[in-house]
Amino acid sequence: MSFRFSKAAVVLILVLILLTFGCSSRDKGKEPGRISNTAQGNAQLEKLFPDKKGYKWVYSGFAEYGHEMTLEEIDRKDDGVLFLVKGTVDDPSGGEAQKNFSLELEYLIKDGVLSQRKKEEAMLDSISN
């Protein structure tokens, strides 16, 4: 009887080992939600942007806040695309404020990732402050 118990225990342990290693080895190195094909990911992200220079965004927000931005440059390279956006934040003080109201945003699409870099002093409503 102990021989049967040992045989069953060994089989159970082997099954557990196979399940553990089998489940842990699939999709190693992949992040959830990341597109595996970089070129396809870049193309999908690029659809979020206008395809021509000169495109203008006008934002009129809460409590007299607003800004205008223009797509100044689209720089396509082998490994990605850079979008350069420049503009100004509205000055509700009529010139009395001593802030720099210019803004500059760079959006880089590379390796299936969209990143933003911004230079500004007065821009509101941004998740990357």
CSV table of N, CA and C in Angstrom, one decimal:
chain,number,residue,atom,x,y,z
A,1,MET,N,0.8,-1.2,0.0
A,1,MET,CA,0.0,0.0,0.0
A,1,MET,C,0.9,1.3,0.0
A,2,SER,N,2.0,1.2,0.7
A,2,SER,CA,2.8,2.4,0.7
A,2,SER,C,3.5,2.6,-0.7
A,3,PHE,N,3.6,1.5,-1.5
A,3,PHE,CA,4.2,1.7,-2.8
A,3,PHE,C,3.2,2.4,-3.7
A,4,ARG,N,1.9,2.2,-3.6
A,4,ARG,CA,0.9,2.9,-4.4
A,4,ARG,C,0.8,4.4,-3.9
A,5,PHE,N,0.9,4.6,-2.7
A,5,PHE,CA,0.9,6.0,-2.2
A,5,PHE,C,2.1,6.7,-2.7
A,6,SER,N,3.2,6.1,-2.7
A,6,SER,CA,4.4,6.8,-3.2
A,6,SER,C,4.3,7.0,-4.7
A,7,LYS,N,3.8,6.1,-5.4
A,7,LYS,CA,3.7,6.2,-6.9
A,7,LYS,C,2.7,7.4,-7.2
A,8,ALA,N,1.6,7.4,-6.5
A,8,ALA,CA,0.6,8.5,-6.7
A,8,ALA,C,1.2,9.9,-6.3
A,9,ALA,N,2.0,9.9,-5.2
A,9,ALA,CA,2.6,11.1,-4.8
A,9,ALA,C,3.6,11.6,-5.8
A,10,VAL,N,4.4,10.7,-6.3
A,10,VAL,CA,5.4,11.1,-7.4
A,10,VAL,C,4.7,11.7,-8.6
A,11,VAL,N,3.6,11.0,-9.0
A,11,VAL,CA,2.9,11.5,-10.2
A,11,VAL,C,2.3,12.8,-10.0
A,12,LEU,N,1.7,13.1,-8.8
A,12,LEU,CA,1.1,14.4,-8.5
A,12,LEU,C,2.2,15.4,-8.4
A,13,ILE,N,3.4,15.1,-7.9
A,13,ILE,CA,4.4,16.1,-7.8
A,13,ILE,C,4.9,16.5,-9.2
A,14,LEU,N,5.1,15.5,-10.1
A,14,LEU,CA,5.5,15.7,-11.4
A,14,LEU,C,4.5,16.6,-12.2
A,15,VAL,N,3.2,16.3,-12.0
A,15,VAL,CA,2.2,17.1,-12.7
A,15,VAL,C,2.3,18.6,-12.2
A,16,LEU,N,2.4,18.8,-10.9
A,16,LEU,CA,2.5,20.1,-10.4
A,16,LEU,C,3.8,20.8,-10.9
A,17,ILE,N,4.9,20.1,-11.0
A,17,ILE,CA,6.1,20.7,-11.5
A,17,ILE,C,5.9,21.1,-13.0
A,18,LEU,N,5.3,20.3,-13.8
A,18,LEU,CA,5.1,20.6,-15.2
A,18,LEU,C,4.1,21.8,-15.4
A,19,LEU,N,3.1,21.8,-14.6
A,19,LEU,CA,2.2,22.9,-14.7
A,19,LEU,C,2.9,24.2,-14.3
A,20,THR,N,3.7,24.2,-13.2
A,20,THR,CA,4.4,25.4,-12.8
A,20,THR,C,5.3,25.9,-13.8
A,21,PHE,N,6.2,25.1,-14.4
A,21,PHE,CA,7.1,25.5,-15.4
A,21,PHE,C,6.5,25.8,-16.7
A,22,GLY,N,5.5,25.1,-17.0
A,22,GLY,CA,4.8,25.3,-18.3
A,22,GLY,C,4.1,26.7,-18.3
A,23,CYS,N,3.5,27.1,-17.2
A,23,CYS,CA,2.8,28.4,-17.2
A,23,CYS,C,3.7,29.5,-17.1
A,24,SER,N,4.9,29.3,-16.4
A,24,SER,CA,5.8,30.5,-16.2
A,24,SER,C,6.6,30.8,-17.4
A,25,SER,N,6.7,29.8,-18.3
A,25,SER,CA,7.6,30.1,-19.5
A,25,SER,C,7.0,30.8,-20.7
A,26,ARG,N,5.7,30.8,-20.7
A,26,ARG,CA,5.0,31.4,-21.9
A,26,ARG,C,5.1,33.0,-21.8
A,27,ASP,N,5.2,33.6,-22.9
A,27,ASP,CA,5.2,35.1,-23.0
A,27,ASP,C,6.2,35.8,-22.1
A,28,LYS,N,7.4,35.2,-21.9
A,28,LYS,CA,8.4,35.8,-21.1
A,28,LYS,C,8.9,37.1,-21.8
A,29,GLY,N,9.1,38.1,-21.1
A,29,GLY,CA,9.6,39.4,-21.6
A,29,GLY,C,8.6,40.3,-22.2
A,30,LYS,N,7.4,39.9,-22.3
A,30,LYS,CA,6.4,40.7,-23.0
A,30,LYS,C,5.6,41.4,-21.9
A,31,GLU,N,5.3,42.7,-22.1
A,31,GLU,CA,4.6,43.5,-21.2
A,31,GLU,C,3.1,43.4,-21.6
A,32,PRO,N,2.2,43.3,-20.7
A,32,PRO,CA,0.8,43.3,-21.1
A,32,PRO,C,0.4,44.6,-21.8
A,33,GLY,N,-0.4,44.5,-22.9
A,33,GLY,CA,-0.9,45.6,-23.6
A,33,GLY,C,0.2,46.2,-24.6
A,34,ARG,N,1.4,45.7,-24.6
A,34,ARG,CA,2.4,46.3,-25.5
A,34,ARG,C,2.3,45.5,-26.9
A,35,ILE,N,2.3,46.3,-27.9
A,35,ILE,CA,2.3,45.7,-29.3
A,35,ILE,C,3.6,45.1,-29.6
A,36,SER,N,3.6,43.9,-30.0
A,36,SER,CA,4.9,43.2,-30.2
A,36,SER,C,5.6,43.7,-31.5
A,37,ASN,N,4.9,44.1,-32.5
A,37,ASN,CA,5.5,44.6,-33.7
A,37,ASN,C,5.7,46.1,-33.6
A,38,THR,N,7.0,46.5,-33.5
A,38,THR,CA,7.3,47.9,-33.2
A,38,THR,C,6.8,48.8,-34.4
A,39,ALA,N,7.0,48.4,-35.6
A,39,ALA,CA,6.6,49.3,-36.7
A,39,ALA,C,5.0,49.4,-36.7
A,40,GLN,N,4.3,48.4,-36.4
A,40,GLN,CA,2.9,48.5,-36.3
A,40,GLN,C,2.5,49.4,-35.1
A,41,GLY,N,3.1,49.3,-34.0
A,41,GLY,CA,2.8,50.1,-32.9
A,41,GLY,C,3.1,51.6,-33.2
A,42,ASN,N,4.2,51.8,-33.8
A,42,ASN,CA,4.5,53.2,-34.2
A,42,ASN,C,3.5,53.8,-35.1
A,43,ALA,N,3.0,53.0,-36.1
A,43,ALA,CA,2.0,53.4,-37.1
A,43,ALA,C,0.7,53.7,-36.4
A,44,GLN,N,0.3,52.9,-35.4
A,44,GLN,CA,-0.9,53.2,-34.7
A,44,GLN,C,-0.8,54.4,-33.8
A,45,LEU,N,0.3,54.6,-33.2
A,45,LEU,CA,0.5,55.8,-32.4
A,45,LEU,C,0.5,57.1,-33.3
A,46,GLU,N,1.1,57.0,-34.4
A,46,GLU,CA,1.2,58.1,-35.3
A,46,GLU,C,-0.2,58.6,-35.8
A,47,LYS,N,-1.2,57.7,-35.8
A,47,LYS,CA,-2.5,58.1,-36.2
A,47,LYS,C,-3.2,59.1,-35.2
A,48,LEU,N,-2.6,59.2,-34.0
A,48,LEU,CA,-3.1,60.2,-33.0
A,48,LEU,C,-2.8,61.6,-33.4
A,49,PHE,N,-1.9,61.8,-34.3
A,49,PHE,CA,-1.4,63.2,-34.6
A,49,PHE,C,-1.8,63.5,-36.1
A,50,PRO,N,-1.9,64.9,-36.3
A,50,PRO,CA,-2.1,65.3,-37.7
A,50,PRO,C,-1.0,64.9,-38.6
A,51,ASP,N,-1.3,64.8,-39.9
A,51,ASP,CA,-0.2,64.3,-40.8
A,51,ASP,C,0.5,65.5,-41.6
A,52,LYS,N,0.1,66.7,-41.3
A,52,LYS,CA,0.7,67.9,-41.9
A,52,LYS,C,1.1,69.0,-40.9
A,53,LYS,N,2.2,69.6,-41.2
A,53,LYS,CA,2.6,70.8,-40.4
A,53,LYS,C,1.6,71.9,-40.6
A,54,GLY,N,1.5,72.7,-39.6
A,54,GLY,CA,0.6,73.9,-39.6
A,54,GLY,C,-0.7,73.6,-38.9
A,55,TYR,N,-1.0,72.4,-38.5
A,55,TYR,CA,-2.2,72.0,-37.8
A,55,TYR,C,-2.2,72.9,-36.5
A,56,LYS,N,-3.4,73.4,-36.2
A,56,LYS,CA,-3.5,74.3,-35.0
A,56,LYS,C,-4.6,73.7,-34.0
A,57,TRP,N,-4.2,73.7,-32.7
A,57,TRP,CA,-5.1,73.4,-31.6
A,57,TRP,C,-5.4,74.7,-30.9
A,58,VAL,N,-6.7,74.9,-30.6
A,58,VAL,CA,-7.1,76.0,-29.8
A,58,VAL,C,-7.9,75.5,-28.6
A,59,TYR,N,-7.4,75.8,-27.4
A,59,TYR,CA,-8.0,75.3,-26.2
A,59,TYR,C,-8.5,76.5,-25.4
A,60,SER,N,-9.8,76.5,-25.1
A,60,SER,CA,-10.4,77.5,-24.2
A,60,SER,C,-11.0,76.8,-23.0
A,61,GLY,N,-10.4,77.0,-21.9
A,61,GLY,CA,-10.7,76.2,-20.7
A,61,GLY,C,-11.4,77.1,-19.6
A,62,PHE,N,-11.2,76.6,-18.4
A,62,PHE,CA,-11.9,77.1,-17.2
A,62,PHE,C,-11.2,78.4,-16.7
A,63,ALA,N,-12.0,79.3,-16.2
A,63,ALA,CA,-11.5,80.5,-15.5
A,63,ALA,C,-10.5,81.3,-16.4
A,64,GLU,N,-10.9,81.6,-17.6
A,64,GLU,CA,-10.2,82.4,-18.6
A,64,GLU,C,-8.9,81.7,-19.1
A,65,TYR,N,-8.6,80.5,-18.8
A,65,TYR,CA,-7.4,79.8,-19.2
A,65,TYR,C,-7.6,79.3,-20.7
A,66,GLY,N,-6.6,79.5,-21.5
A,66,GLY,CA,-6.6,79.0,-22.8
A,66,GLY,C,-5.2,78.9,-23.4
A,67,HIS,N,-5.0,78.2,-24.4
A,67,HIS,CA,-3.7,78.2,-25.1
A,67,HIS,C,-4.0,77.8,-26.6
A,68,GLU,N,-3.0,78.2,-27.4
A,68,GLU,CA,-3.0,77.9,-28.9
A,68,GLU,C,-1.7,77.2,-29.2
A,69,MET,N,-1.8,76.2,-30.0
A,69,MET,CA,-0.5,75.4,-30.3
A,69,MET,C,-0.6,75.1,-31.8
A,70,THR,N,0.6,75.1,-32.4
A,70,THR,CA,0.7,74.8,-33.9
A,70,THR,C,1.7,73.7,-34.1
A,71,LEU,N,1.4,72.7,-34.9
A,71,LEU,CA,2.4,71.7,-35.2
A,71,LEU,C,3.4,72.3,-36.2
A,72,GLU,N,4.6,72.5,-35.7
A,72,GLU,CA,5.7,73.2,-36.4
A,72,GLU,C,6.5,72.2,-37.3
A,73,GLU,N,6.7,71.0,-36.8
A,73,GLU,CA,7.6,70.1,-37.5
A,73,GLU,C,7.2,68.7,-37.3
A,74,ILE,N,7.4,67.9,-38.4
A,74,ILE,CA,7.3,66.4,-38.3
A,74,ILE,C,8.6,65.9,-38.8
A,75,ASP,N,9.4,65.2,-38.0
A,75,ASP,CA,10.7,64.7,-38.3
A,75,ASP,C,10.6,63.2,-38.3
A,76,ARG,N,10.5,62.6,-39.5
A,76,ARG,CA,10.5,61.1,-39.6
A,76,ARG,C,11.9,60.5,-39.8
A,77,LYS,N,12.2,59.6,-39.0
A,77,LYS,CA,13.5,58.9,-39.1
A,77,LYS,C,13.2,57.4,-39.1
A,78,ASP,N,14.3,56.6,-39.4
A,78,ASP,CA,14.1,55.2,-39.5
A,78,ASP,C,13.5,54.5,-38.2
A,79,ASP,N,13.9,55.1,-37.1
A,79,ASP,CA,13.5,54.4,-35.8
A,79,ASP,C,12.3,55.1,-35.1
A,80,GLY,N,11.8,56.2,-35.7
A,80,GLY,CA,10.7,56.9,-35.0
A,80,GLY,C,10.3,58.2,-35.7
A,81,VAL,N,9.3,58.9,-35.0
A,81,VAL,CA,8.8,60.1,-35.5
A,81,VAL,C,8.8,61.1,-34.4
A,82,LEU,N,9.3,62.4,-34.7
A,82,LEU,CA,9.2,63.4,-33.7
A,82,LEU,C,8.3,64.5,-34.2
A,83,PHE,N,7.3,64.9,-33.3
A,83,PHE,CA,6.4,66.0,-33.6
A,83,PHE,C,6.8,67.2,-32.7
A,84,LEU,N,7.0,68.3,-33.3
A,84,LEU,CA,7.3,69.5,-32.5
A,84,LEU,C,6.1,70.5,-32.6
A,85,VAL,N,5.6,70.8,-31.4
A,85,VAL,CA,4.5,71.7,-31.3
A,85,VAL,C,4.9,72.9,-30.5
A,86,LYS,N,4.5,74.1,-31.0
A,86,LYS,CA,4.8,75.4,-30.3
A,86,LYS,C,3.6,76.2,-30.2
A,87,GLY,N,3.5,77.0,-29.2
A,87,GLY,CA,2.4,77.9,-29.0
A,87,GLY,C,2.5,78.8,-27.8
A,88,THR,N,1.4,79.4,-27.4
A,88,THR,CA,1.4,80.3,-26.3
A,88,THR,C,0.1,80.1,-25.4
A,89,VAL,N,0.3,80.3,-24.2
A,89,VAL,CA,-0.8,80.3,-23.2
A,89,VAL,C,-1.4,81.7,-23.2
A,90,ASP,N,-2.7,81.8,-23.1
A,90,ASP,CA,-3.4,83.1,-23.0
A,90,ASP,C,-3.0,83.8,-21.8
A,91,ASP,N,-2.8,85.1,-21.8
A,91,ASP,CA,-2.4,85.9,-20.7
A,91,ASP,C,-3.6,86.7,-20.2
A,92,PRO,N,-4.3,86.2,-19.2
A,92,PRO,CA,-5.5,86.9,-18.7
A,92,PRO,C,-5.2,88.2,-18.0
A,93,SER,N,-3.9,88.4,-17.7
A,93,SER,CA,-3.6,89.7,-17.0
A,93,SER,C,-3.4,90.9,-17.9
A,94,GLY,N,-3.5,90.6,-19.2
A,94,GLY,CA,-3.3,91.7,-20.1
A,94,GLY,C,-1.9,92.3,-20.2
A,95,GLY,N,-0.9,91.4,-19.9
A,95,GLY,CA,0.5,91.8,-19.9
A,95,GLY,C,1.1,92.2,-18.6
A,96,GLU,N,0.3,92.2,-17.5
A,96,GLU,CA,0.8,92.5,-16.2
A,96,GLU,C,1.7,91.4,-15.6
A,97,ALA,N,1.3,90.2,-15.9
A,97,ALA,CA,2.1,89.0,-15.4
A,97,ALA,C,3.5,89.0,-16.0
A,98,GLN,N,4.4,88.5,-15.2
A,98,GLN,CA,5.8,88.5,-15.6
A,98,GLN,C,6.2,87.1,-16.0
A,99,LYS,N,5.3,86.2,-16.4
A,99,LYS,CA,5.6,84.8,-16.8
A,99,LYS,C,5.9,84.8,-18.2
A,100,ASN,N,6.6,83.7,-18.6
A,100,ASN,CA,6.8,83.4,-20.0
A,100,ASN,C,5.6,82.5,-20.4
A,101,PHE,N,4.9,83.0,-21.4
A,101,PHE,CA,3.6,82.3,-21.8
A,101,PHE,C,3.8,81.4,-23.0
A,102,SER,N,5.1,81.3,-23.4
A,102,SER,CA,5.3,80.4,-24.6
A,102,SER,C,5.3,78.9,-24.1
A,103,LEU,N,5.1,78.0,-25.0
A,103,LEU,CA,5.1,76.6,-24.7
A,103,LEU,C,5.7,75.8,-25.9
A,104,GLU,N,6.4,74.8,-25.6
A,104,GLU,CA,6.9,73.9,-26.6
A,104,GLU,C,6.8,72.5,-26.2
A,105,LEU,N,6.2,71.7,-27.0
A,105,LEU,CA,6.0,70.2,-26.7
A,105,LEU,C,6.7,69.4,-27.8
A,106,GLU,N,7.3,68.4,-27.4
A,106,GLU,CA,7.9,67.4,-28.3
A,106,GLU,C,7.3,66.0,-28.0
A,107,TYR,N,6.7,65.4,-29.1
A,107,TYR,CA,6.2,64.1,-28.9
A,107,TYR,C,7.1,63.2,-29.8
A,108,LEU,N,7.6,62.1,-29.1
A,108,LEU,CA,8.4,61.2,-29.8
A,108,LEU,C,7.8,59.8,-29.8
A,109,ILE,N,7.6,59.2,-31.0
A,109,ILE,CA,7.1,57.9,-31.2
A,109,ILE,C,8.3,57.0,-31.6
A,110,LYS,N,8.6,56.1,-30.7
A,110,LYS,CA,9.8,55.2,-31.0
A,110,LYS,C,9.6,53.9,-30.2
A,111,ASP,N,9.9,52.8,-30.9
A,111,ASP,CA,9.8,51.5,-30.3
A,111,ASP,C,8.4,51.2,-29.7
A,112,GLY,N,7.3,51.7,-30.4
A,112,GLY,CA,6.0,51.4,-30.0
A,112,GLY,C,5.6,52.2,-28.7
A,113,VAL,N,6.3,53.2,-28.4
A,113,VAL,CA,6.0,54.0,-27.2
A,113,VAL,C,5.9,55.5,-27.6
A,114,LEU,N,4.9,56.2,-27.0
A,114,LEU,CA,4.8,57.7,-27.2
A,114,LEU,C,5.2,58.4,-26.0
A,115,SER,N,6.2,59.3,-26.1
A,115,SER,CA,6.7,60.1,-25.0
A,115,SER,C,6.5,61.5,-25.3
A,116,GLN,N,6.4,62.3,-24.2
A,116,GLN,CA,6.2,63.8,-24.3
A,116,GLN,C,7.2,64.5,-23.5
A,117,ARG,N,7.8,65.5,-24.1
A,117,ARG,CA,8.7,66.4,-23.4
A,117,ARG,C,8.1,67.8,-23.6
A,118,LYS,N,8.0,68.6,-22.5
A,118,LYS,CA,7.4,69.9,-22.6
A,118,LYS,C,8.3,71.0,-21.9
A,119,LYS,N,8.3,72.2,-22.5
A,119,LYS,CA,9.0,73.3,-21.9
A,119,LYS,C,7.9,74.4,-21.8
A,120,GLU,N,7.6,74.8,-20.6
A,120,GLU,CA,6.6,75.9,-20.4
A,120,GLU,C,6.6,76.3,-19.0
A,121,GLU,N,6.0,77.4,-18.7
A,121,GLU,CA,5.8,77.9,-17.3
A,121,GLU,C,4.4,78.0,-16.9
A,122,ALA,N,3.5,78.2,-17.9
A,122,ALA,CA,2.1,78.5,-17.5
A,122,ALA,C,1.0,77.6,-18.0
A,123,MET,N,1.4,76.5,-18.7
A,123,MET,CA,0.4,75.6,-19.2
A,123,MET,C,-0.3,74.8,-18.2
A,124,LEU,N,-1.6,74.7,-18.2
A,124,LEU,CA,-2.4,73.9,-17.3
A,124,LEU,C,-3.0,72.7,-18.0
A,125,ASP,N,-3.7,71.9,-17.2
A,125,ASP,CA,-4.4,70.7,-17.8
A,125,ASP,C,-3.5,69.8,-18.5
A,126,SER,N,-2.4,69.5,-17.9
A,126,SER,CA,-1.5,68.5,-18.5
A,126,SER,C,-1.2,67.4,-17.5
A,127,ILE,N,-1.2,66.2,-17.9
A,127,ILE,CA,-1.0,65.0,-17.0
A,127,ILE,C,0.5,64.8,-16.8
A,128,SER,N,1.4,65.6,-17.5
A,128,SER,CA,2.8,65.3,-17.3
A,128,SER,C,3.5,66.5,-16.6
A,129,ASN,N,2.8,67.2,-15.7
A,129,ASN,CA,3.5,68.3,-15.0
A,129,ASN,C,4.5,67.7,-14.1
